[in-house]
Amino acid sequence: EAQVTQNPRYLITVTGKKLTVTCSQNMNHEYMSWYRQDPGLGLRQIYYSMNVEVTDKGDVPEGYKVSRKEKRNFPLILESPSPNQTSLYFCASSLIRPGVYGYTFGSGTRLTVV
Amino acid sequence: QQQVKQSPQSLIVQKGGISIINCAYENTAFDYFPWYQQFPGKGPALLIAIRPDVSEKKEGRFTISFNKSAKQFSLHIMDSQPGDSATYFCAASKGSSNTGKLIFGQGTTLQVKP
């Protein structure tokens, strides 16, 4: 089944403890992206990658890191999480560009930082 | 100029009624306007999309109406059903751009009452 897989689905952590949210797609998509979803703010892009080893900042990149060493994987790293990073996170992929082909989203990771 | 403004934030409709969600954009270079549907606990999924060379696109009970001069587009759900209860996001992008970035609206939570 063609899909984007995120792990974990739920995570509660403490301020300052480094964490990684994994994302993997099996559709050979070139473009991958991370979004956070907050009530009343919609979906805001954190980082995106147009291909292997090519990443760039989205609208809200502060406090996050990403890497794209393989085409299928695009992990999101929070080096020192803070409570304002409590949110619902989505990984998404697109064949080439989402403005042409649209996105396939993962099921989300609900992160709580206390 | 990169914003997409979506309204209303929430909507309650009786079964069989028409649900209407509106979006407005500023960037006249946008040329791809999708709508995503998100059920609780799931990631958004592409529902229907339109390009500015047509004023309307219909897929089953879902219709996008597009007004290029007013820089507005809307989603109409005819004969709304309880199974349509979800969060809906509009989005816009300049598909031909190098990044093909999708800009999302704030989201509308639709509840269809039986």
mmCIF file of C-alpha atoms in Angstrom:
data_model
loop_
_atom_site.group_PDB
_atom_site.id
_atom_site.type_symbol
_atom_site.label_atom_id
_atom_site.label_comp_id
_atom_site.label_asym_id
_atom_site.label_seq_id
_atom_site.Cartn_x
_atom_site.Cartn_y
_atom_site.Cartn_z
ATOM 1 C CA GLU A 1 0.000 0.000 0.000
ATOM 2 C CA ALA A 2 1.325 3.440 -0.960
ATOM 3 C CA GLN A 3 1.739 5.415 2.220
ATOM 4 C CA VAL A 4 3.647 7.814 4.423
ATOM 5 C CA THR A 5 4.513 6.283 7.793
ATOM 6 C CA GLN A 6 5.288 8.378 10.852
ATOM 7 C CA ASN A 7 6.466 7.198 14.228
ATOM 8 C CA PRO A 8 5.626 7.539 16.994
ATOM 9 C CA ARG A 9 1.923 8.432 16.833
ATOM 10 C CA TYR A 10 1.958 9.903 20.334
ATOM 11 C CA LEU A 11 4.849 11.263 22.363
ATOM 12 C CA ILE A 12 5.076 12.992 25.720
ATOM 13 C CA THR A 13 8.481 14.362 26.605
ATOM 14 C CA VAL A 14 10.147 16.855 28.933
ATOM 15 C CA THR A 15 11.639 20.196 28.031
ATOM 16 C CA GLY A 16 15.126 19.911 26.624
ATOM 17 C CA LYS A 17 15.188 16.181 25.915
ATOM 18 C CA LYS A 18 16.187 15.604 22.303
ATOM 19 C CA LEU A 19 13.749 13.635 20.196
ATOM 20 C CA THR A 20 13.321 12.416 16.638
ATOM 21 C CA VAL A 21 10.107 11.781 14.761
ATOM 22 C CA THR A 22 10.637 9.424 11.855
ATOM 23 C CA CYS A 23 8.950 9.615 8.461
ATOM 24 C CA SER A 24 9.178 7.135 5.624
ATOM 25 C CA GLN A 25 7.421 6.919 2.251
ATOM 26 C CA ASN A 26 7.262 3.980 -0.156
ATOM 27 C CA MET A 27 6.144 5.830 -3.289
ATOM 28 C CA ASN A 28 9.550 6.966 -4.575
ATOM 29 C CA HIS A 29 8.463 10.569 -4.096
ATOM 30 C CA GLU A 30 11.097 13.252 -4.515
ATOM 31 C CA TYR A 31 9.474 15.956 -2.371
ATOM 32 C CA MET A 32 8.911 15.594 1.369
ATOM 33 C CA SER A 33 7.778 18.076 3.947
ATOM 34 C CA TRP A 34 6.956 18.506 7.627
ATOM 35 C CA TYR A 35 3.975 20.482 8.859
ATOM 36 C CA ARG A 36 2.608 21.341 12.260
ATOM 37 C CA GLN A 37 -1.097 21.743 12.853
ATOM 38 C CA ASP A 38 -2.380 24.062 15.562
ATOM 39 C CA PRO A 39 -5.999 25.130 16.214
ATOM 40 C CA GLY A 40 -6.910 28.258 14.283
ATOM 41 C CA LEU A 41 -3.560 28.338 12.489
ATOM 42 C CA GLY A 42 -4.042 25.532 9.995
ATOM 43 C CA LEU A 43 -1.061 23.669 8.603
ATOM 44 C CA ARG A 44 2.260 25.475 8.722
ATOM 45 C CA GLN A 45 5.315 24.181 6.921
ATOM 46 C CA ILE A 46 8.404 23.548 9.056
ATOM 47 C CA TYR A 47 10.932 22.200 6.556
ATOM 48 C CA TYR A 48 10.837 20.645 3.137
ATOM 49 C CA SER A 49 13.133 18.624 0.912
ATOM 50 C CA MET A 50 13.033 18.610 -2.872
ATOM 51 C CA ASN A 51 15.364 15.636 -3.134
ATOM 52 C CA VAL A 52 18.117 13.724 -1.356
ATOM 53 C CA GLU A 53 20.524 16.059 0.451
ATOM 54 C CA VAL A 54 18.396 19.102 -0.512
ATOM 55 C CA THR A 55 16.472 20.660 2.363
ATOM 56 C CA ASP A 56 15.162 24.155 3.049
ATOM 57 C CA LYS A 57 13.272 26.078 5.696
ATOM 58 C CA GLY A 58 9.539 26.474 5.630
ATOM 59 C CA ASP A 59 7.544 29.083 7.516
ATOM 60 C CA VAL A 60 8.252 27.969 11.095
ATOM 61 C CA PRO A 61 11.687 26.266 11.182
ATOM 62 C CA GLU A 62 12.936 27.579 14.536
ATOM 63 C CA GLY A 63 13.765 24.786 16.966
ATOM 64 C CA TYR A 64 13.672 22.023 14.352
ATOM 65 C CA LYS A 65 16.200 20.171 12.201
ATOM 66 C CA VAL A 66 15.773 17.736 9.345
ATOM 67 C CA SER A 67 17.946 15.547 7.169
ATOM 68 C CA ARG A 68 17.382 13.706 3.884
ATOM 69 C CA LYS A 69 20.101 11.097 3.466
ATOM 70 C CA GLU A 70 17.845 8.654 1.634
ATOM 71 C CA LYS A 71 14.961 9.329 -0.701
ATOM 72 C CA ARG A 72 12.404 7.477 1.418
ATOM 73 C CA ASN A 73 13.238 8.928 4.866
ATOM 74 C CA PHE A 74 12.854 12.434 6.235
ATOM 75 C CA PRO A 75 13.215 12.569 10.043
ATOM 76 C CA LEU A 76 12.272 15.615 12.109
ATOM 77 C CA ILE A 77 14.637 16.389 14.981
ATOM 78 C CA LEU A 78 13.910 18.549 17.998
ATOM 79 C CA GLU A 79 17.272 19.156 19.662
ATOM 80 C CA SER A 80 15.865 20.876 22.760
ATOM 81 C CA PRO A 81 12.071 20.712 22.759
ATOM 82 C CA SER A 82 10.086 23.452 24.458
ATOM 83 C CA PRO A 83 6.400 23.589 25.469
ATOM 84 C CA ASN A 84 5.565 25.838 22.497
ATOM 85 C CA GLN A 85 6.439 22.896 20.253
ATOM 86 C CA THR A 86 3.493 20.946 21.637
ATOM 87 C CA SER A 87 1.506 20.296 18.483
ATOM 88 C CA LEU A 88 0.241 17.786 15.932
ATOM 89 C CA TYR A 89 2.913 17.064 13.347
ATOM 90 C CA PHE A 90 2.436 15.718 9.832
ATOM 91 C CA CYS A 91 4.914 14.410 7.340
ATOM 92 C CA ALA A 92 3.872 14.628 3.699
ATOM 93 C CA SER A 93 5.331 13.598 0.366
ATOM 94 C CA SER A 94 4.711 14.505 -3.256
ATOM 95 C CA LEU A 95 5.869 12.965 -6.518
ATOM 96 C CA ILE A 96 7.732 16.109 -7.572
ATOM 97 C CA ARG A 97 6.070 19.305 -6.352
ATOM 98 C CA PRO A 98 2.916 19.521 -4.195
ATOM 99 C CA GLY A 99 1.689 22.481 -6.220
ATOM 100 C CA VAL A 100 1.366 20.159 -9.203
ATOM 101 C CA TYR A 101 0.784 16.678 -7.806
ATOM 102 C CA GLY A 102 -0.620 17.321 -4.324
ATOM 103 C CA TYR A 103 0.475 15.703 -1.089
ATOM 104 C CA THR A 104 0.144 12.307 0.557
ATOM 105 C CA PHE A 105 0.122 12.856 4.313
ATOM 106 C CA GLY A 106 1.084 10.561 7.155
ATOM 107 C CA SER A 107 -1.306 9.907 10.045
ATOM 108 C CA GLY A 108 0.330 12.414 12.349
ATOM 109 C CA THR A 109 2.383 12.548 15.546
ATOM 110 C CA ARG A 110 0.863 14.233 18.563
ATOM 111 C CA LEU A 111 3.701 15.701 20.613
ATOM 112 C CA THR A 112 3.347 17.075 24.116
ATOM 113 C CA VAL A 113 6.310 18.832 25.732
ATOM 114 C CA VAL A 114 5.977 19.381 29.483
ATOM 115 C CA GLN B 1 0.717 38.157 -0.033
ATOM 116 C CA GLN B 2 1.306 34.507 0.674
ATOM 117 C CA GLN B 3 -1.739 34.059 2.904
ATOM 118 C CA VAL B 4 -4.853 32.056 2.256
ATOM 119 C CA LYS B 5 -7.769 33.088 4.475
ATOM 120 C CA GLN B 6 -10.463 30.504 5.165
ATOM 121 C CA SER B 7 -13.904 30.922 6.686
ATOM 122 C CA PRO B 8 -15.854 29.975 8.665
ATOM 123 C CA GLN B 9 -13.726 28.353 11.368
ATOM 124 C CA SER B 10 -16.552 25.960 12.189
ATOM 125 C CA LEU B 11 -19.804 24.993 10.533
ATOM 126 C CA ILE B 12 -22.828 22.973 11.594
ATOM 127 C CA VAL B 13 -25.184 21.731 8.882
ATOM 128 C CA GLN B 14 -28.212 19.466 8.961
ATOM 129 C CA LYS B 15 -28.121 16.223 7.011
ATOM 130 C CA GLY B 16 -29.135 16.884 3.429
ATOM 131 C CA GLY B 17 -28.142 20.539 3.556
ATOM 132 C CA ILE B 18 -25.460 22.399 1.633
ATOM 133 C CA SER B 19 -22.124 23.105 3.313
ATOM 134 C CA ILE B 20 -20.167 26.073 1.989
ATOM 135 C CA ILE B 21 -16.582 26.937 2.934
ATOM 136 C CA ASN B 22 -14.859 29.986 1.522
ATOM 137 C CA CYS B 23 -11.238 30.897 0.882
ATOM 138 C CA ALA B 24 -9.561 34.070 -0.303
ATOM 139 C CA TYR B 25 -6.029 34.569 -1.555
ATOM 140 C CA GLU B 26 -3.845 37.523 -2.429
ATOM 141 C CA ASN B 27 -1.121 36.229 -4.716
ATOM 142 C CA THR B 28 -2.377 36.421 -8.305
ATOM 143 C CA ALA B 29 0.418 34.051 -9.359
ATOM 144 C CA PHE B 30 -1.281 31.131 -7.606
ATOM 145 C CA ASP B 31 -2.451 28.579 -10.158
ATOM 146 C CA TYR B 32 -3.431 25.473 -8.179
ATOM 147 C CA PHE B 33 -6.206 25.402 -5.587
ATOM 148 C CA PRO B 34 -6.811 22.090 -3.794
ATOM 149 C CA TRP B 35 -9.077 21.169 -0.937
ATOM 150 C CA TYR B 36 -8.033 18.616 1.677
ATOM 151 C CA GLN B 37 -10.314 16.637 3.982
ATOM 152 C CA GLN B 38 -9.118 15.471 7.383
ATOM 153 C CA PHE B 39 -10.917 12.991 9.627
ATOM 154 C CA PRO B 40 -10.070 12.801 13.340
ATOM 155 C CA GLY B 41 -6.852 10.901 13.943
ATOM 156 C CA LYS B 42 -5.902 10.950 10.276
ATOM 157 C CA GLY B 43 -3.763 13.065 8.020
ATOM 158 C CA PRO B 44 -5.347 15.384 5.444
ATOM 159 C CA ALA B 45 -6.251 13.766 2.138
ATOM 160 C CA LEU B 46 -6.680 15.470 -1.213
ATOM 161 C CA LEU B 47 -10.392 15.861 -1.930
ATOM 162 C CA ILE B 48 -10.665 17.963 -5.085
ATOM 163 C CA ALA B 49 -8.565 20.600 -6.857
ATOM 164 C CA ILE B 50 -9.039 23.287 -9.490
ATOM 165 C CA ARG B 51 -6.843 25.389 -11.741
ATOM 166 C CA PRO B 52 -7.814 28.953 -12.718
ATOM 167 C CA ASP B 53 -8.690 28.159 -16.326
ATOM 168 C CA VAL B 54 -12.116 26.888 -15.185
ATOM 169 C CA SER B 55 -14.700 28.492 -12.908
ATOM 170 C CA GLU B 56 -16.166 25.313 -11.481
ATOM 171 C CA LYS B 57 -15.227 21.688 -10.931
ATOM 172 C CA LYS B 58 -17.573 19.025 -9.666
ATOM 173 C CA GLU B 59 -16.811 15.575 -8.303
ATOM 174 C CA GLY B 60 -19.864 13.807 -6.967
ATOM 175 C CA ARG B 61 -21.369 15.914 -4.181
ATOM 176 C CA PHE B 62 -18.298 18.150 -3.951
ATOM 177 C CA THR B 63 -17.937 21.275 -6.092
ATOM 178 C CA ILE B 64 -15.237 23.935 -6.206
ATOM 179 C CA SER B 65 -16.347 27.362 -7.410
ATOM 180 C CA PHE B 66 -13.550 29.687 -8.472
ATOM 181 C CA ASN B 67 -13.750 33.470 -8.921
ATOM 182 C CA LYS B 68 -10.496 34.694 -10.370
ATOM 183 C CA SER B 69 -11.367 38.410 -10.362
ATOM 184 C CA ALA B 70 -12.369 38.309 -6.695
ATOM 185 C CA LYS B 71 -9.456 36.016 -5.795
ATOM 186 C CA GLN B 72 -11.821 33.676 -4.014
ATOM 187 C CA PHE B 73 -12.719 30.025 -4.207
ATOM 188 C CA SER B 74 -15.173 27.927 -2.296
ATOM 189 C CA LEU B 75 -16.090 24.325 -1.565
ATOM 190 C CA HIS B 76 -19.744 23.310 -1.764
ATOM 191 C CA ILE B 77 -20.867 19.995 -0.331
ATOM 192 C CA MET B 78 -24.313 19.122 -1.613
ATOM 193 C CA ASP B 79 -26.636 16.792 0.293
ATOM 194 C CA SER B 80 -24.257 16.856 3.263
ATOM 195 C CA GLN B 81 -23.996 13.587 5.197
ATOM 196 C CA PRO B 82 -22.811 12.798 8.742
ATOM 197 C CA GLY B 83 -19.855 10.995 7.132
ATOM 198 C CA ASP B 84 -18.724 14.348 5.726
ATOM 199 C CA SER B 85 -18.036 15.583 9.267
ATOM 200 C CA ALA B 86 -14.342 16.460 9.152
ATOM 201 C CA THR B 87 -11.912 19.351 9.009
ATOM 202 C CA TYR B 88 -11.486 20.901 5.572
ATOM 203 C CA PHE B 89 -8.443 22.857 4.441
ATOM 204 C CA CYS B 90 -8.168 24.956 1.326
ATOM 205 C CA ALA B 91 -4.740 25.601 -0.132
ATOM 206 C CA ALA B 92 -3.060 27.462 -2.960
ATOM 207 C CA SER B 93 0.239 27.372 -4.754
ATOM 208 C CA LYS B 94 2.166 28.556 -7.722
ATOM 209 C CA GLY B 95 2.730 25.150 -9.232
ATOM 210 C CA SER B 96 5.337 26.287 -11.669
ATOM 211 C CA SER B 97 7.525 27.773 -8.963
ATOM 212 C CA ASN B 98 10.781 26.095 -8.027
ATOM 213 C CA THR B 99 9.455 24.945 -4.669
ATOM 214 C CA GLY B 100 5.809 24.336 -5.573
ATOM 215 C CA LYS B 101 4.958 25.244 -2.010
ATOM 216 C CA LEU B 102 1.354 24.789 -0.855
ATOM 217 C CA ILE B 103 -0.057 27.514 1.401
ATOM 218 C CA PHE B 104 -2.907 26.216 3.576
ATOM 219 C CA GLY B 105 -5.889 28.027 5.010
ATOM 220 C CA GLN B 106 -6.737 27.917 8.709
ATOM 221 C CA GLY B 107 -9.169 25.014 8.399
ATOM 222 C CA THR B 108 -12.930 24.598 8.865
ATOM 223 C CA THR B 109 -14.439 22.017 11.169
ATOM 224 C CA LEU B 110 -17.678 20.737 9.657
ATOM 225 C CA GLN B 111 -20.279 18.903 11.687
ATOM 226 C CA VAL B 112 -23.234 17.392 9.841
ATOM 227 C CA LYS B 113 -26.109 16.592 12.197
ATOM 228 C CA PRO B 114 -28.261 13.534 11.478
#
